[in-house]
Coordinates of C-alpha atoms in Angstrom, one line a residue:
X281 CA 83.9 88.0 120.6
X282 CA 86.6 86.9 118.3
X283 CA 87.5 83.3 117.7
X284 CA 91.0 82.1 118.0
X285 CA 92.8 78.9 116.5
X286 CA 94.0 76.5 119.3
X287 CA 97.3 74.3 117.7
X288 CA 97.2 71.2 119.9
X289 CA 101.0 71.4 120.1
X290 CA 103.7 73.7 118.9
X291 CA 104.9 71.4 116.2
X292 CA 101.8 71.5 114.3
X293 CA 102.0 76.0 114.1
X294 CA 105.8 75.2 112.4
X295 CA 104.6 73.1 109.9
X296 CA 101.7 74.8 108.5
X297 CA 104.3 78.1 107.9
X298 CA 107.2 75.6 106.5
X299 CA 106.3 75.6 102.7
X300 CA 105.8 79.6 103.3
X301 CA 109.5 80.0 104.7
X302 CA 111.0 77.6 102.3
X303 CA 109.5 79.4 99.0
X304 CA 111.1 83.0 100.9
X305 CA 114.4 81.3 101.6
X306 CA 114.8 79.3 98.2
X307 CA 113.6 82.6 95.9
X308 CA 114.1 85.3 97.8
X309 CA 117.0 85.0 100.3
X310 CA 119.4 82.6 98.8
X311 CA 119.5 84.9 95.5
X312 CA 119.9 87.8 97.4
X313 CA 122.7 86.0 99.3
X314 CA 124.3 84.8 95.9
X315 CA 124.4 88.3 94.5
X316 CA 125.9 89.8 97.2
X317 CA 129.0 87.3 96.8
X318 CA 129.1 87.1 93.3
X319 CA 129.0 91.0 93.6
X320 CA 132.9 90.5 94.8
X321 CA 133.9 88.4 92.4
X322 CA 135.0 88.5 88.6
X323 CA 135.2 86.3 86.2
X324 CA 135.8 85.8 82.1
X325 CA 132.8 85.7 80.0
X326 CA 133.4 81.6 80.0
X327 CA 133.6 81.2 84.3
X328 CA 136.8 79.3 84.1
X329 CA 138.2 81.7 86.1
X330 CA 136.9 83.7 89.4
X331 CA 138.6 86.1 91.1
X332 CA 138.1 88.1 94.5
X333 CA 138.2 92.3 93.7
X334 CA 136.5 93.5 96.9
X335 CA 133.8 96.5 96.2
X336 CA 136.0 97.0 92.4
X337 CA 132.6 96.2 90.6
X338 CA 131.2 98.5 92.2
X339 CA 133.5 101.4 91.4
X340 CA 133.5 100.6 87.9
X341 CA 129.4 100.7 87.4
X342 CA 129.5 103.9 89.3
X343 CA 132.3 105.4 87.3
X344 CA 130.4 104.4 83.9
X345 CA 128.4 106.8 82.0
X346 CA 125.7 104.4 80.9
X347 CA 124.9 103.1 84.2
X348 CA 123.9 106.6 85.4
X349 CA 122.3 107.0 82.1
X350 CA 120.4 104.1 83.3
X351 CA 120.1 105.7 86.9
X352 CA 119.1 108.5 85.3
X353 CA 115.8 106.8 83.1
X354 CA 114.8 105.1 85.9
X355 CA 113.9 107.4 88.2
X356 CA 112.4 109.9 85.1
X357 CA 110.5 106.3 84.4
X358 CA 109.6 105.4 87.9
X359 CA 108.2 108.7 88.5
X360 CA 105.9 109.5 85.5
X361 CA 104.6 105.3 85.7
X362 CA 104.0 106.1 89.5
X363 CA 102.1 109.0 89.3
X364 CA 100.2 108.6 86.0
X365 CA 98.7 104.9 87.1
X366 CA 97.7 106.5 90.5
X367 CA 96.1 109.0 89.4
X368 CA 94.3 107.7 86.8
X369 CA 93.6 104.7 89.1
X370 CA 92.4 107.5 91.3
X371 CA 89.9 109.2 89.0
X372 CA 88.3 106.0 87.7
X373 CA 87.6 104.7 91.0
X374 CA 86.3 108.1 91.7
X375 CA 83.7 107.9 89.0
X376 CA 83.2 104.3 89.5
X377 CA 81.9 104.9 92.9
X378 CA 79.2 106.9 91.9
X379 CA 75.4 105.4 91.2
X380 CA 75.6 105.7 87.3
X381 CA 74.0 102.5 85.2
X382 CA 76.1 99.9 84.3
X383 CA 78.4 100.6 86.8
X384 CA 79.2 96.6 87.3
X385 CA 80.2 96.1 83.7
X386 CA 82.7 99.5 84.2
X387 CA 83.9 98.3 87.4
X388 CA 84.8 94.8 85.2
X389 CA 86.1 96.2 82.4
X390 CA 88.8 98.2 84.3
X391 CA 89.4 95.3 86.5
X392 CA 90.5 93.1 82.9
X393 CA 93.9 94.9 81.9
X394 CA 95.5 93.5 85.7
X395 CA 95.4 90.1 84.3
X396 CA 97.1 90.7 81.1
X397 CA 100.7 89.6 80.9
X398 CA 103.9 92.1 80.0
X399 CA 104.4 90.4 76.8
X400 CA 100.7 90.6 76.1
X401 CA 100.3 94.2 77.1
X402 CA 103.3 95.2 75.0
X403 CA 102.0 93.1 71.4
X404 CA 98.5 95.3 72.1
X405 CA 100.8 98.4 72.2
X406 CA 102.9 97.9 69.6
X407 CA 99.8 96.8 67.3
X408 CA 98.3 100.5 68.2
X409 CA 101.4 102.9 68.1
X410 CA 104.3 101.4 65.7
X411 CA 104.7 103.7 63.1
X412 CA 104.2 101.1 60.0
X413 CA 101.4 98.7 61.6
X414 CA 100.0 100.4 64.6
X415 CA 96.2 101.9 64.2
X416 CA 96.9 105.0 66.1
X417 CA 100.9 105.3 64.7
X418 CA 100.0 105.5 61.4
X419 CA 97.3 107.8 61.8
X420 CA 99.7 109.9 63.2
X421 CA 102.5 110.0 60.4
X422 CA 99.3 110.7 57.9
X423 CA 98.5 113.3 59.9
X424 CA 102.1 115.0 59.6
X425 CA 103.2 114.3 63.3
X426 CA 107.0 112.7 63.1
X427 CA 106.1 109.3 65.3
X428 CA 108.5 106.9 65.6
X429 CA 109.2 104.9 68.4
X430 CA 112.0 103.0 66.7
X431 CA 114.6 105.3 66.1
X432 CA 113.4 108.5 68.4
X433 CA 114.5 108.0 72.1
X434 CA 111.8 110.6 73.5
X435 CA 108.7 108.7 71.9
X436 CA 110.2 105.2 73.1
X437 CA 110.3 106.3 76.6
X438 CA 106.8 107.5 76.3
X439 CA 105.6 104.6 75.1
X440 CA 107.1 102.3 77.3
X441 CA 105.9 105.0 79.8
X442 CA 102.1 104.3 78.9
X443 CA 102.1 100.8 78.2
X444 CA 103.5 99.9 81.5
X445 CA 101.0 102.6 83.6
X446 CA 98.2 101.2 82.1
X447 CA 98.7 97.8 83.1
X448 CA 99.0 98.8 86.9
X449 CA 95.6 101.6 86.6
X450 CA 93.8 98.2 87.2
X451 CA 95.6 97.0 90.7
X452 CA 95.4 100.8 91.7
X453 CA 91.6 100.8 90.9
X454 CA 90.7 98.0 92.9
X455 CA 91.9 99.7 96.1
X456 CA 91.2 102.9 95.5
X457 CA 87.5 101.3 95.0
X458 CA 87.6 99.5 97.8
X459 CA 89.0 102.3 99.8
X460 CA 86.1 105.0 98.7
X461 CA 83.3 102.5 99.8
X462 CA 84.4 102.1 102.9
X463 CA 84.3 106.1 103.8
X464 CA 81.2 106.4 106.1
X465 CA 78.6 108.3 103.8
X466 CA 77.8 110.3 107.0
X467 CA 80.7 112.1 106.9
X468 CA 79.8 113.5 103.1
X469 CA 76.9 114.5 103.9
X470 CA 77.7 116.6 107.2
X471 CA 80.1 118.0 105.0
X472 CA 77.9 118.5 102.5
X473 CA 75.3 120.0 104.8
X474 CA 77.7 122.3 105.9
X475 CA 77.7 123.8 102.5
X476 CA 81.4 122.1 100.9
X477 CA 81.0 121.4 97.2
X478 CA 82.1 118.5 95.4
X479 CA 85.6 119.7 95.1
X480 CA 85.8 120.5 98.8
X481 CA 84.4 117.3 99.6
X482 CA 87.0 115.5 97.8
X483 CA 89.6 116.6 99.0
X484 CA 88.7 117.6 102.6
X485 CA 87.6 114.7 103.1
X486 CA 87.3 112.2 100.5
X487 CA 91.2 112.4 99.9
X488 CA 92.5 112.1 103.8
X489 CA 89.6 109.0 104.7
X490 CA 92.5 107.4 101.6
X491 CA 95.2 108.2 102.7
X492 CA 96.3 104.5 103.8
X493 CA 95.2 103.2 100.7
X494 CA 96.9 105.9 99.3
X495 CA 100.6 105.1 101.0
X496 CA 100.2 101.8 100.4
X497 CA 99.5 101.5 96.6
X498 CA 102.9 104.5 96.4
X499 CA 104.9 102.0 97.8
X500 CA 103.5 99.0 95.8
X501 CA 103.8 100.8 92.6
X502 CA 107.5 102.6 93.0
X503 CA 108.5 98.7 93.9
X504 CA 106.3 98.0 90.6
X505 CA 108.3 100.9 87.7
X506 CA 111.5 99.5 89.4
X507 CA 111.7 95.5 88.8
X508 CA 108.4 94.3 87.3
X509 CA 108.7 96.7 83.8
X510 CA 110.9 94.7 82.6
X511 CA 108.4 92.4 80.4
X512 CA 107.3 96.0 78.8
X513 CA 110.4 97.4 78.1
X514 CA 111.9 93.9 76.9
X515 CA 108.8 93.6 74.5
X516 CA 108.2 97.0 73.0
X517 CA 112.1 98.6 73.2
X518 CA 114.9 96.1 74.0
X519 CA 115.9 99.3 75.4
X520 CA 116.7 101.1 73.0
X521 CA 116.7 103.2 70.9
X522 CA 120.5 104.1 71.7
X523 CA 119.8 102.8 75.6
X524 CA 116.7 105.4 75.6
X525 CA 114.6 103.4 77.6
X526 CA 117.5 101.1 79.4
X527 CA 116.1 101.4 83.0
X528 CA 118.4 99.6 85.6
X529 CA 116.6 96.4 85.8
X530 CA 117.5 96.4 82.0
X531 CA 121.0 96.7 82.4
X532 CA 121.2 93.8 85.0
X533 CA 119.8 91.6 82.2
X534 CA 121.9 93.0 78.6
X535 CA 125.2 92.8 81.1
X536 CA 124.2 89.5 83.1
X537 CA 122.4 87.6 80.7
X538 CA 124.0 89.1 77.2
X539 CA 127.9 90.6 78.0
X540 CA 128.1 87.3 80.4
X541 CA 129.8 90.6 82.9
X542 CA 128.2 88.4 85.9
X543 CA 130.1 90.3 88.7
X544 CA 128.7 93.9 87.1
X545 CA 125.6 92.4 86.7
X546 CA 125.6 91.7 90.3
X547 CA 127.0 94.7 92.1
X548 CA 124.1 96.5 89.7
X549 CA 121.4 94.6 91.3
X550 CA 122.7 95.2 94.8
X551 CA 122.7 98.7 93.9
X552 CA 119.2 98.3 92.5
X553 CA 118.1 96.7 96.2
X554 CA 119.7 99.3 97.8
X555 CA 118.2 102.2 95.8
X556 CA 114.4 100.5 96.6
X557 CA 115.1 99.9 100.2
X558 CA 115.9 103.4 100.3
X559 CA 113.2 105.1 98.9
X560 CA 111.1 102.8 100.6
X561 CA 112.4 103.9 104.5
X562 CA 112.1 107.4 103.2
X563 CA 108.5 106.9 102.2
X564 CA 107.9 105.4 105.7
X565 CA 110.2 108.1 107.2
X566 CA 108.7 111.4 105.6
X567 CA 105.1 110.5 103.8
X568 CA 103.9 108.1 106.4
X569 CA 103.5 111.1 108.4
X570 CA 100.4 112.6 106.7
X571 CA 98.6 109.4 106.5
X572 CA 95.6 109.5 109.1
X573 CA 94.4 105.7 110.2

């Protein structure tokens, strides 16, 4: 028998979900309104002067180089953070969820690096990989391997790459976690009975009974590599070196916040919204299909 909440009138309903809606409207809605206009508008680096150009910003990020250079990194970006915290997430959850001793303090230990800030999480990696005062950098230039994240474009992206994976493996492990110990142990062992090895298990079975968990977390962490990186990449990079890892959520900030281009800046992040929602209704469109619930 469930239990439902009886609201003695209808006022009382509308005033519990008012500080909700106002937080959406103030921070979410009104900016997105405010970037949509200011996406038609230009105006000098000093706003003394607006003008109305239609969809002109738009035409000119799209016709520039950098910003598909930027287009470009981010979806190189997006991918490899996507798929490398997943599946890492994936495998320690996996081994988490097995009866081994001192499984509490592992399942702890992993859950830790979630509640460590961008800035933070970039200072630890820049203390292990810079070439001059990183523990792991420098052991690699003694060792005759040519690291430098400073001035080679390939090693920043990794970098950035690997710092900002490993802070989401946490938020992936937790549901992945959650998700394998809620898979009726029946089901193994009828599979197991009928003679499917580990392997099979997994992935006959193991790997479907996830596949919610699974959808959800891809969506989560694509909408993660695409605007919350910026704390990594801001910390370790700047961007650089020579725009190398200047993702799109970047270049809304150097040409909003730094070249004062406010209308650019705009039409980028409209384009940035766009590109999400987009990949998002695909996702729903093509990989909700194989989920099972």
């Amino acid at each position: 028998m469930t239990r439902r909440a009886i609201f003695p009138g209808r006022l009382l309903p509308y005033l519990l979900v008012a500080p909700q809606l106002a937080v959406v409207l103030v921070f979410f809605y009104w900016p997105a309104v405010q970037a949509v206009l200011q996406s038609t508008l230009r105006q000098d680096p000093f706003g003394l002067r607006t003008e109305f150009v239609w969809f002109d910003n738009f035409r000119r990020i799209l016709a520039d180089p950098f910003y598909l250079g930027a287009l470009r990194t981010t979806f190189v970006f997006s991918t490899a953070v996507v798929l490398l915290a997943m599946s890492a997430g994936l495998l320690l959850a996996a081994t988490a969820d097995r009866q081994i001793r001192g499984a509490t303090v592992y399942k702890t230990l992993l859950i830790w690096p979630y509640a460590v800030a961008p800035a933070v999480a970039a200072a630890l990696w820049l203390f292990i990989f810079h070439p001059s005062i990183g523990l792991l950098g420098r052991a690699l230039v003694r060792a005759g391997i040519p690291w430098d994240y400073t001035l080679k474009g390939t090693h920043a992206l990794l970098l950035v790459i690997l710092a900002s994976a490993w802070r989401q493996v946490s938020y992936n492990f937790i549901f992945f976690l959650a998700g394998l110990q809620s898979i009726p142990p029946s089901l193994l062992e009828a599979a197991a009975v009928d003679g499917a090895g580990g392997r099979q298990r997994f992935w006959k079975v193991t790997f479907p009974m996830l596949s919610p968990t699974t959808f959800f977390l891809l969506i989560v962490n694509v909408i993660y590599a695409f605007f919350d990186t910026f704390g990594v990449i801001h910390s370790l990079t700047r961007g650089g070196p020579g725009k190398a890892t200047e993702t799109l959520i970047y270049k809304v900030y150097t040409d909003g916040v730094i070249n004062l281009d406010l209308g650019g800046s705009s039409a980028q992040s409209v384009v940035l919204l766009l590109v999400v929602i987009t990949l998002t209704a695909l996702q729903f469109k093509y990989i909700e299909r194989r989920v099972y619930y």
